[in-house]
Tab-separated table of C-alpha atoms and ligand atoms in Angstrom:
chain	number	residue	atom	x	y	z
A	18	MET	CA	0.000	0.000	0.000
A	19	LYS	CA	1.500	3.297	-1.099
A	20	VAL	CA	0.510	6.683	0.309
A	21	LEU	CA	1.670	9.738	-1.645
A	22	LEU	CA	2.244	13.023	0.166
A	23	ALA	CA	1.949	15.579	-2.656
A	24	THR	CA	2.411	19.106	-1.366
A	25	ASN	CA	3.298	21.952	-3.649
A	26	LYS	CA	3.655	24.067	-0.478
A	27	PRO	CA	5.566	21.649	1.787
A	28	PHE	CA	4.689	20.863	5.392
A	29	ALA	CA	7.198	21.522	8.199
A	30	LEU	CA	9.797	18.750	8.427
A	31	GLU	CA	8.490	17.738	11.840
A	32	ALA	CA	5.003	17.211	10.405
A	33	VAL	CA	6.343	15.080	7.539
A	34	GLU	CA	8.279	12.910	10.001
A	35	ARG	CA	5.137	12.342	12.056
A	36	ILE	CA	3.078	11.530	8.953
A	37	GLN	CA	5.748	9.011	7.949
A	38	GLN	CA	5.668	7.379	11.396
A	39	VAL	CA	1.889	6.928	11.256
A	40	ILE	CA	1.956	5.525	7.713
A	41	GLU	CA	4.920	3.192	8.297
A	42	SER	CA	3.614	1.942	11.662
A	43	ALA	CA	0.547	0.750	9.766
A	44	GLY	CA	2.817	-1.194	7.395
A	45	TYR	CA	2.375	1.170	4.446
A	46	GLU	CA	4.934	3.066	2.406
A	47	LEU	CA	5.091	6.881	2.208
A	48	LEU	CA	6.052	8.405	-1.146
A	49	LYS	CA	6.860	12.111	-1.138
A	50	LEU	CA	6.459	14.790	-3.783
A	51	GLU	CA	7.095	18.045	-1.957
A	52	GLY	CA	7.600	21.518	-3.388
A	53	TYR	CA	7.008	20.325	-6.957
A	54	SER	CA	6.686	22.917	-9.693
A	55	ALA	CA	5.150	21.129	-12.684
A	56	LYS	CA	1.863	19.268	-12.949
A	57	ALA	CA	3.687	16.568	-14.932
A	58	GLN	CA	5.553	15.625	-11.732
A	59	LEU	CA	2.246	15.109	-9.922
A	60	LEU	CA	0.796	13.130	-12.832
A	61	SER	CA	3.708	10.722	-12.759
A	62	ALA	CA	3.842	10.467	-8.927
A	63	VAL	CA	0.158	9.509	-8.534
A	64	ALA	CA	0.512	6.511	-10.870
A	65	ASP	CA	1.448	4.161	-7.997
A	66	ALA	CA	-0.527	5.734	-5.166
A	67	ASP	CA	-3.362	3.994	-3.293
A	68	ALA	CA	-3.959	7.067	-1.140
A	69	LEU	CA	-3.046	10.706	-1.459
A	70	ILE	CA	-2.420	13.469	1.088
A	71	ILE	CA	-2.606	16.984	-0.348
A	72	ARG	CA	-2.971	20.621	0.694
A	73	SER	CA	-4.238	23.192	-1.841
A	74	ASP	CA	-2.837	21.056	-4.665
A	75	MET	CA	-5.164	20.934	-7.685
A	76	ILE	CA	-6.619	17.475	-8.155
A	77	ASP	CA	-8.535	17.620	-11.414
A	78	ARG	CA	-9.802	15.011	-13.897
A	79	GLU	CA	-6.379	14.628	-15.453
A	80	VAL	CA	-4.715	13.838	-12.128
A	81	ILE	CA	-7.457	11.363	-11.238
A	82	ALA	CA	-7.163	9.676	-14.643
A	83	ALA	CA	-3.411	9.294	-14.037
A	84	ALA	CA	-4.036	7.487	-10.709
A	85	PRO	CA	-5.559	4.076	-11.514
A	86	ARG	CA	-4.931	2.614	-8.023
A	87	LEU	CA	-6.185	5.581	-6.045
A	88	LYS	CA	-8.938	4.901	-3.495
A	89	LEU	CA	-8.662	7.798	-1.066
A	90	ILE	CA	-7.684	11.471	-1.234
A	91	VAL	CA	-7.273	13.334	2.059
A	92	ARG	CA	-7.052	17.094	1.860
A	93	ALA	CA	-4.976	17.962	4.950
A	94	GLY	CA	-6.957	21.097	5.685
A	95	ALA	CA	-10.494	22.414	5.559
A	96	GLY	CA	-11.336	23.598	2.037
A	97	TYR	CA	-11.559	20.980	-0.706
A	98	ASP	CA	-12.535	23.226	-3.606
A	99	ASN	CA	-9.209	22.185	-5.208
A	100	VAL	CA	-10.465	18.619	-5.710
A	101	ASP	CA	-12.797	17.672	-8.563
A	102	LEU	CA	-15.300	15.768	-6.433
A	103	GLU	CA	-17.369	14.671	-9.404
A	104	ALA	CA	-14.376	13.107	-11.140
A	105	ALA	CA	-13.242	11.465	-7.885
A	106	THR	CA	-16.687	10.001	-7.205
A	107	ALA	CA	-16.949	8.717	-10.787
A	108	ALA	CA	-13.623	6.925	-10.264
A	109	ASN	CA	-14.835	5.438	-6.918
A	110	ILE	CA	-12.349	7.531	-4.965
A	111	ILE	CA	-13.325	8.765	-1.514
A	112	VAL	CA	-12.361	12.336	-0.656
A	113	MET	CA	-11.929	13.540	2.953
A	114	ASN	CA	-10.789	16.733	4.651
A	115	THR	CA	-9.443	17.281	8.174
A	116	PRO	CA	-11.857	19.916	9.511
A	117	GLY	CA	-10.692	22.117	12.372
A	118	GLN	CA	-7.093	20.920	12.407
A	119	ASN	CA	-5.565	24.157	11.156
A	120	ALA	CA	-8.304	26.485	12.447
A	121	ASN	CA	-6.273	28.108	15.223
A	122	GLY	CA	-3.426	28.936	12.828
A	123	VAL	CA	-5.804	30.747	10.484
A	124	ALA	CA	-7.621	32.480	13.360
A	125	GLU	CA	-4.369	33.815	14.825
A	126	LEU	CA	-3.447	35.213	11.414
A	127	VAL	CA	-6.765	37.101	11.308
A	128	PHE	CA	-5.647	39.035	14.398
A	129	GLY	CA	-2.112	39.551	13.086
A	130	MET	CA	-3.555	41.021	9.896
A	131	MET	CA	-6.160	43.167	11.667
A	132	ILE	CA	-3.560	44.700	13.978
A	133	TYR	CA	-1.113	45.263	11.112
A	134	MET	CA	-3.790	47.190	9.216
A	135	GLN	CA	-5.107	49.085	12.265
A	136	ARG	CA	-1.531	50.295	12.904
A	137	ASN	CA	-1.030	51.330	9.269
A	138	GLY	CA	1.654	48.742	8.572
A	139	PHE	CA	3.582	49.862	11.697
A	140	ASP	CA	4.624	53.092	9.984
A	141	SER	CA	4.357	54.974	13.331
A	142	SER	CA	1.382	57.058	12.184
A	143	VAL	CA	-1.711	57.206	14.434
A	144	GLY	CA	-3.524	53.892	14.352
A	145	ARG	CA	-6.537	52.290	16.006
A	146	GLU	CA	-7.231	49.548	18.531
A	147	LEU	CA	-9.423	46.504	18.251
A	148	ARG	CA	-11.152	46.914	21.606
A	149	ASP	CA	-14.823	47.858	21.257
A	150	ARG	CA	-14.773	47.497	17.475
A	151	ARG	CA	-17.525	45.325	16.030
A	152	LEU	CA	-16.277	42.213	14.287
A	153	GLY	CA	-18.617	40.355	11.912
A	154	LEU	CA	-17.889	36.718	11.136
A	155	TYR	CA	-19.349	35.607	7.830
A	156	ALA	CA	-20.023	31.884	8.439
A	157	PHE	CA	-19.401	30.166	11.739
A	158	GLY	CA	-17.301	27.040	11.279
A	159	HIS	CA	-14.108	25.960	13.019
A	160	VAL	CA	-11.987	28.994	12.088
A	161	ALA	CA	-14.698	31.544	12.936
A	162	LYS	CA	-15.234	29.930	16.340
A	163	GLU	CA	-11.498	30.278	17.092
A	164	VAL	CA	-11.641	33.911	15.934
A	165	ALA	CA	-14.614	34.509	18.255
A	166	ARG	CA	-12.698	32.957	21.153
A	167	ILE	CA	-9.647	35.187	20.618
A	168	ALA	CA	-11.825	38.282	20.003
A	169	ARG	CA	-13.213	37.939	23.524
A	170	GLY	CA	-9.717	38.649	24.875
A	171	PHE	CA	-9.561	41.811	22.754
A	172	GLU	CA	-12.973	42.886	24.114
A	173	MET	CA	-14.434	43.164	20.638
A	174	THR	CA	-18.161	42.885	20.036
A	175	VAL	CA	-18.603	39.871	17.775
A	176	TYR	CA	-21.496	39.170	15.402
A	177	ALA	CA	-21.808	35.953	13.428
A	178	TYR	CA	-23.974	34.950	10.528
A	179	SER	CA	-24.146	31.452	9.164
A	180	PRO	CA	-26.405	30.473	6.292
A	181	THR	CA	-26.168	26.792	7.234
A	182	LEU	CA	-26.885	26.791	10.967
A	183	THR	CA	-30.235	25.619	12.297
A	184	HIS	CA	-32.088	27.605	14.956
A	185	TYR	CA	-30.748	25.223	17.582
A	186	ASP	CA	-27.168	25.890	16.474
A	187	LEU	CA	-27.832	29.601	16.364
A	188	ARG	CA	-28.812	29.544	20.014
A	189	LYS	CA	-25.622	27.657	20.790
A	190	GLU	CA	-23.549	30.455	19.276
A	191	GLY	CA	-24.127	32.279	22.550
A	192	GLU	CA	-21.607	29.863	24.047
A	193	TYR	CA	-18.937	31.559	21.963
A	194	GLY	CA	-19.904	35.024	23.142
A	195	VAL	CA	-21.202	36.121	19.744
A	196	ILE	CA	-24.385	37.889	18.753
A	197	THR	CA	-26.343	36.134	16.044
A	198	ALA	CA	-26.994	38.028	12.822
A	199	TYR	CA	-29.904	36.365	11.059
A	200	THR	CA	-29.033	37.615	7.576
A	201	ASN	CA	-25.859	38.726	5.837
A	202	VAL	CA	-27.424	42.181	5.496
A	203	GLU	CA	-27.807	42.319	9.283
A	204	LEU	CA	-24.186	41.161	9.690
A	205	PHE	CA	-22.721	43.826	7.405
A	206	SER	CA	-24.994	46.517	8.876
A	207	SER	CA	-23.781	45.696	12.409
A	208	SER	CA	-20.000	45.378	11.813
A	209	ASP	CA	-16.924	47.601	11.527
A	210	ILE	CA	-14.701	44.710	10.429
A	211	ILE	CA	-15.881	41.707	8.402
A	212	SER	CA	-13.904	38.467	8.406
A	213	LEU	CA	-14.812	35.813	5.823
A	214	HIS	CA	-14.973	32.180	6.918
A	215	MET	CA	-17.089	30.300	4.421
A	216	PRO	CA	-16.020	27.599	1.971
A	217	LEU	CA	-15.951	28.249	-1.756
A	218	LEU	CA	-19.134	26.760	-3.227
A	219	ASP	CA	-21.252	27.679	-6.247
A	220	GLU	CA	-23.519	29.613	-3.898
A	221	THR	CA	-20.711	31.499	-2.126
A	222	ARG	CA	-18.698	32.533	-5.216
A	223	HIS	CA	-18.690	36.381	-5.449
A	224	ILE	CA	-21.063	36.611	-2.493
A	225	VAL	CA	-19.257	39.688	-1.147
A	226	ASP	CA	-20.465	42.349	-3.553
A	227	TYR	CA	-21.158	46.072	-3.655
A	228	SER	CA	-24.578	45.797	-2.033
A	229	LEU	CA	-23.133	44.099	1.072
A	230	LEU	CA	-19.934	46.165	1.236
A	231	SER	CA	-21.895	49.403	1.069
A	232	LEU	CA	-23.663	48.505	4.340
A	233	LEU	CA	-20.367	48.798	6.226
A	234	PRO	CA	-19.215	52.075	7.791
A	235	GLU	CA	-16.938	54.386	5.788
A	236	ASP	CA	-13.797	53.274	7.654
A	237	ALA	CA	-14.541	49.546	7.631
A	238	MET	CA	-12.113	46.687	7.043
A	239	LEU	CA	-12.564	43.483	5.081
A	240	VAL	CA	-10.424	40.507	6.149
A	241	ASN	CA	-10.158	37.458	3.912
A	242	THR	CA	-8.438	34.285	5.088
A	243	ALA	CA	-10.897	32.019	3.250
A	244	ARG	CA	-10.928	32.035	-0.585
A	245	LYS	CA	-10.354	34.888	-3.055
A	246	GLU	CA	-13.332	33.883	-5.227
A	247	LEU	CA	-15.773	34.861	-2.440
A	248	ILE	CA	-15.210	38.527	-3.271
A	249	LEU	CA	-16.350	40.337	-6.390
A	250	GLU	CA	-13.126	42.268	-6.971
A	251	ASP	CA	-14.669	44.917	-9.222
A	252	ASP	CA	-17.108	45.813	-6.446
A	253	LEU	CA	-14.410	45.911	-3.769
A	254	LEU	CA	-12.241	48.165	-5.937
A	255	ARG	CA	-15.242	50.441	-6.423
A	256	ILE	CA	-16.035	50.726	-2.709
A	257	MET	CA	-12.371	51.385	-1.848
A	258	GLU	CA	-12.260	54.120	-4.466
A	259	GLU	CA	-15.424	55.697	-3.056
A	260	ARG	CA	-14.336	55.417	0.584
A	261	PRO	CA	-10.854	56.742	1.351
A	262	SER	CA	-10.611	54.969	4.748
A	263	PHE	CA	-11.817	51.507	3.736
A	264	GLN	CA	-9.175	48.787	4.288
A	265	PHE	CA	-8.762	45.341	2.772
A	266	VAL	CA	-6.374	42.693	4.070
A	267	THR	CA	-6.137	39.232	2.603
A	268	ASP	CA	-4.263	35.944	2.797
A	269	LEU	CA	-5.408	35.150	-0.760
A	270	LYS	CA	-3.763	37.312	-3.364
A	271	PRO	CA	-6.572	38.806	-5.502
A	272	ASP	CA	-6.465	38.551	-9.300
A	273	ARG	CA	-6.153	42.351	-9.416
A	274	HIS	CA	-3.422	42.552	-6.767
A	275	ASP	CA	-1.355	45.088	-8.739
A	276	GLU	CA	-4.333	47.403	-9.082
A	277	PHE	CA	-5.150	47.181	-5.364
A	278	THR	CA	-1.503	47.930	-4.498
A	279	GLU	CA	-1.225	50.835	-6.890
A	280	LYS	CA	-4.520	52.467	-5.951
A	281	PHE	CA	-4.740	51.939	-2.209
A	282	GLY	CA	-1.219	51.790	-0.753
A	283	LYS	CA	-1.365	51.026	2.985
A	284	ARG	CA	-5.128	50.472	2.921
A	285	TYR	CA	-4.449	47.149	1.204
A	286	PHE	CA	-2.219	44.240	2.126
A	287	SER	CA	-1.924	40.715	0.750
A	288	THR	CA	0.375	37.979	2.040
A	289	PRO	CA	2.612	36.817	-0.818
A	290	GLN	CA	1.365	33.228	-0.453
A	291	LYS	CA	-1.504	31.783	1.601
A	292	SER	CA	-0.021	31.424	5.057
A	293	GLY	CA	-2.918	30.974	7.516
A	294	ALA	CA	-2.209	27.286	8.046
A	295	GLN	CA	1.523	27.573	7.405
A	296	THR	CA	2.684	26.930	10.961
A	297	SER	CA	4.442	23.848	12.324
A	298	ASP	CA	1.490	23.407	14.712
A	299	SER	CA	-1.185	23.437	11.998
A	300	ASN	CA	1.008	21.342	9.687
A	301	LYS	CA	1.325	18.689	12.392
A	302	ASN	CA	-2.347	18.767	13.338
A	303	ALA	CA	-3.651	18.506	9.766
A	304	GLY	CA	-0.907	16.175	8.474
A	305	ILE	CA	-1.130	13.664	11.321
A	306	ALA	CA	-4.937	13.725	11.167
A	307	ALA	CA	-4.759	12.986	7.423
A	308	ALA	CA	-2.379	10.061	7.992
A	309	ASN	CA	-4.564	8.654	10.791
A	310	GLN	CA	-7.673	8.960	8.614
A	311	ILE	CA	-5.945	6.980	5.851
A	312	VAL	CA	-4.993	4.190	8.251
A	313	ALA	CA	-8.487	4.128	9.805
A	314	PHE	CA	-10.042	3.922	6.345
A	315	PHE	CA	-7.909	1.042	5.070
A	316	LYS	CA	-7.846	-0.930	8.357
A	317	LYS	CA	-11.419	-0.331	9.577
A	318	GLY	CA	-13.386	1.139	6.676
A	319	ASP	CA	-13.782	4.388	8.656
A	320	GLU	CA	-15.300	6.987	6.331
A	321	GLN	CA	-15.722	9.798	8.839
A	322	PHE	CA	-14.850	13.138	7.199
A	323	LYS	CA	-15.856	11.886	3.736
A	324	VAL	CA	-17.015	14.850	1.651
A	325	ASN	CA	-18.167	13.198	-1.585
B	413	LIG	C1	-7.566	25.197	4.293
B	413	LIG	O1	-8.523	25.147	3.503
B	413	LIG	O2	-7.378	24.327	5.163
B	413	LIG	C2	-6.631	26.373	4.257
B	413	LIG	O3	-6.946	27.213	3.196
B	413	LIG	C3	-5.166	25.987	4.273
B	413	LIG	O4	-4.685	25.646	3.004
B	413	LIG	P1	-3.161	25.177	2.791
B	413	LIG	O5	-3.007	23.810	3.358
B	413	LIG	O6	-2.970	25.186	1.301
B	413	LIG	O7	-2.261	26.155	3.471
């Protein structure tokens, strides 16, 4: 049994060692394709793999067609929009994620980015504090719950809106010290800072548009550690042009990055490469979970965390 670890953005060495231990203790072999640059390398590496561990690596029809032995793909992370689920299902391949395992890493980055922006990139000009500002969490999964937990320490007022939660779950949000917004309009109307935490789905693509952004105050901030496709970039550019204090900070470089940089200077910041989960802690959590899920699937038929 061969398990391929295919990570274009490699895990910390410590995480890889732990993944290897889990896989080898089960009597399987770990193949590694880390930091690869060409799709051809992935296509040739998957040929022998029975199981695959990936991060944001693109697993499309072509990759699946090149992997005749593949039975399981585990996305070591939360979002699996990089995997063609239809093609995987058609090839009888199970796809799993490791929900929650890198949530704290992403949540901590949200605060790093908010403070960096509130202090104008640490340029020693007069900045702002987070205390008493109203933070709106768009969706309320693992990452948003960690953000809500940390926000309590900053004494922020936190609102959360989730299109998928039932009324029972909504009541439970109180446990996290957040105020429920029952619509996205209510969320944007109640917040100074919006942080996006939903997956990329057909129904969430371009969901953040002019009509929502215009509900925010003039000096609002938009924080994106989720997926770039959630935001309609034309509309965000428009609102930032209209409002000279509006800030945008993102861990997902927008398609129109150069335009944002040129037009908005310090009101805009993008990390050079997605780095929310790029910590040794998150790498270990997600990587070890992925390896354990592979062993549990092949030894016991455990399909928990299946997403297709
Ligand atoms: C996720 O969906 O888990 C995050 O976006 C992290 O992605 P990464 O593993 O590519 O850093």
